[in-house]
Amino acid sequence: VPGTFLCDCIPGFESSASASGSGGGSGSGSGSGSGSGFGTTCMNIDECVSLPCTNGGSCTDAIGSFACSCMGTGFRGDICQTDIDECAENPAICGSNAQCTNVPGTFLCDCIPGFESS
């Protein structure tokens, strides 16, 4: 239409037409939205709405992307998807009188015979 314009949004953003329910962009686990749809304004997609961080990771939305913090979860990776093997990374974590067993998100220390947990 002469005298008007439409915005084609870049990945990580959605058009005002999409946001108002006429179809289009949505968040994705990769940190970028589909960017589809035409409207008069492009708005940041809140990728954290889709809960992309796994295993208790916390999501922080950014302009056109998101970041996961895995602090304190026992996991690492872009979306906290990889278990940390605490036993392999710190063989002395349980001390010399216990056996370390890695379990998802944490570890267990089992005392060797003749010793008990204090």
XYZ file of C-alpha atoms in Angstrom:
118
model
C 0.000 0.000 0.000
C 1.559 3.371 -0.985
C 2.716 5.450 2.000
C 2.925 2.500 4.431
C 5.622 0.045 5.483
C 6.051 -3.393 7.024
C 8.960 -4.723 9.074
C 10.507 -8.125 8.331
C 12.040 -9.097 11.677
C 15.490 -10.618 12.134
C 15.906 -13.872 14.132
C 15.207 -13.402 17.846
C 12.472 -10.839 17.199
C 8.824 -11.046 16.197
C 6.602 -8.594 14.418
C 3.811 -6.735 16.116
C 1.478 -8.757 13.891
C 2.943 -12.011 15.315
C 2.789 -10.769 18.892
C -0.848 -9.812 18.527
C -1.793 -13.345 17.512
C -1.688 -13.289 13.717
C 1.027 -15.949 13.527
C 4.781 -15.776 13.238
C 7.813 -15.789 15.480
C 8.357 -17.782 18.585
C 11.314 -18.619 20.799
C 13.500 -21.596 20.130
C 16.032 -23.466 22.235
C 18.843 -22.325 19.983
C 18.695 -18.751 21.173
C 17.024 -17.305 18.109
C 13.407 -17.037 17.083
C 11.965 -17.691 13.686
C 11.541 -13.988 12.925
C 8.624 -14.651 10.615
C 5.666 -12.369 10.108
C 5.301 -8.796 8.960
C 4.137 -5.858 11.040
C 5.063 -2.304 11.906
C 7.305 -3.072 14.907
C 9.793 -5.837 15.722
C 9.896 -6.836 19.379
C 12.358 -9.039 21.255
C 11.137 -12.611 21.783
C 11.451 -13.734 25.413
C 13.063 -17.118 24.737
C 12.942 -17.931 28.479
C 9.152 -18.355 28.281
C 9.754 -21.754 26.628
C 11.988 -22.841 29.579
C 15.028 -23.748 27.439
C 17.416 -24.351 30.376
C 17.347 -27.957 31.583
C 18.209 -29.611 34.918
C 17.338 -26.614 37.083
C 19.341 -24.045 35.117
C 18.088 -20.464 35.206
C 17.355 -18.509 32.043
C 18.162 -14.870 31.362
C 16.588 -13.322 28.283
C 18.765 -11.062 26.148
C 18.089 -9.035 23.037
C 17.606 -11.644 20.323
C 18.885 -14.553 22.432
C 19.052 -16.102 25.929
C 21.659 -17.469 28.330
C 21.431 -20.285 30.872
C 23.195 -20.241 34.229
C 23.950 -23.743 35.502
C 25.484 -22.573 38.807
C 24.810 -25.060 41.606
C 22.952 -27.581 39.406
C 25.704 -30.166 38.895
C 25.350 -29.691 35.127
C 27.063 -27.578 32.455
C 26.609 -26.717 28.791
C 24.666 -24.151 26.784
C 21.369 -25.323 28.298
C 22.744 -27.207 31.359
C 22.452 -30.520 29.530
C 25.775 -32.172 30.500
C 26.255 -33.820 33.895
C 29.438 -32.865 35.752
C 31.297 -35.967 36.968
C 32.461 -34.582 40.306
C 34.269 -37.835 41.119
C 36.425 -37.662 37.967
C 37.087 -33.929 38.296
C 38.048 -34.146 41.993
C 39.100 -37.705 42.937
C 39.699 -36.684 46.582
C 36.209 -35.192 46.987
C 35.113 -37.969 49.372
C 38.431 -38.391 51.168
C 40.664 -41.446 51.325
C 38.202 -43.572 53.328
C 35.253 -43.405 50.951
C 34.288 -44.335 47.411
C 32.819 -41.601 45.191
C 29.889 -42.424 42.917
C 28.695 -39.928 40.325
C 24.926 -39.549 39.976
C 23.097 -37.033 37.761
C 23.584 -33.553 39.180
C 25.611 -34.603 42.219
C 27.716 -37.387 43.754
C 27.578 -39.850 46.652
C 30.307 -40.831 49.095
C 30.154 -44.407 50.441
C 32.450 -45.237 53.339
C 34.781 -48.192 52.895
C 34.385 -51.063 55.412
C 35.523 -50.102 58.891
C 34.630 -46.410 58.466
C 31.412 -44.476 58.964
C 30.186 -41.053 57.931
C 30.786 -38.286 60.441
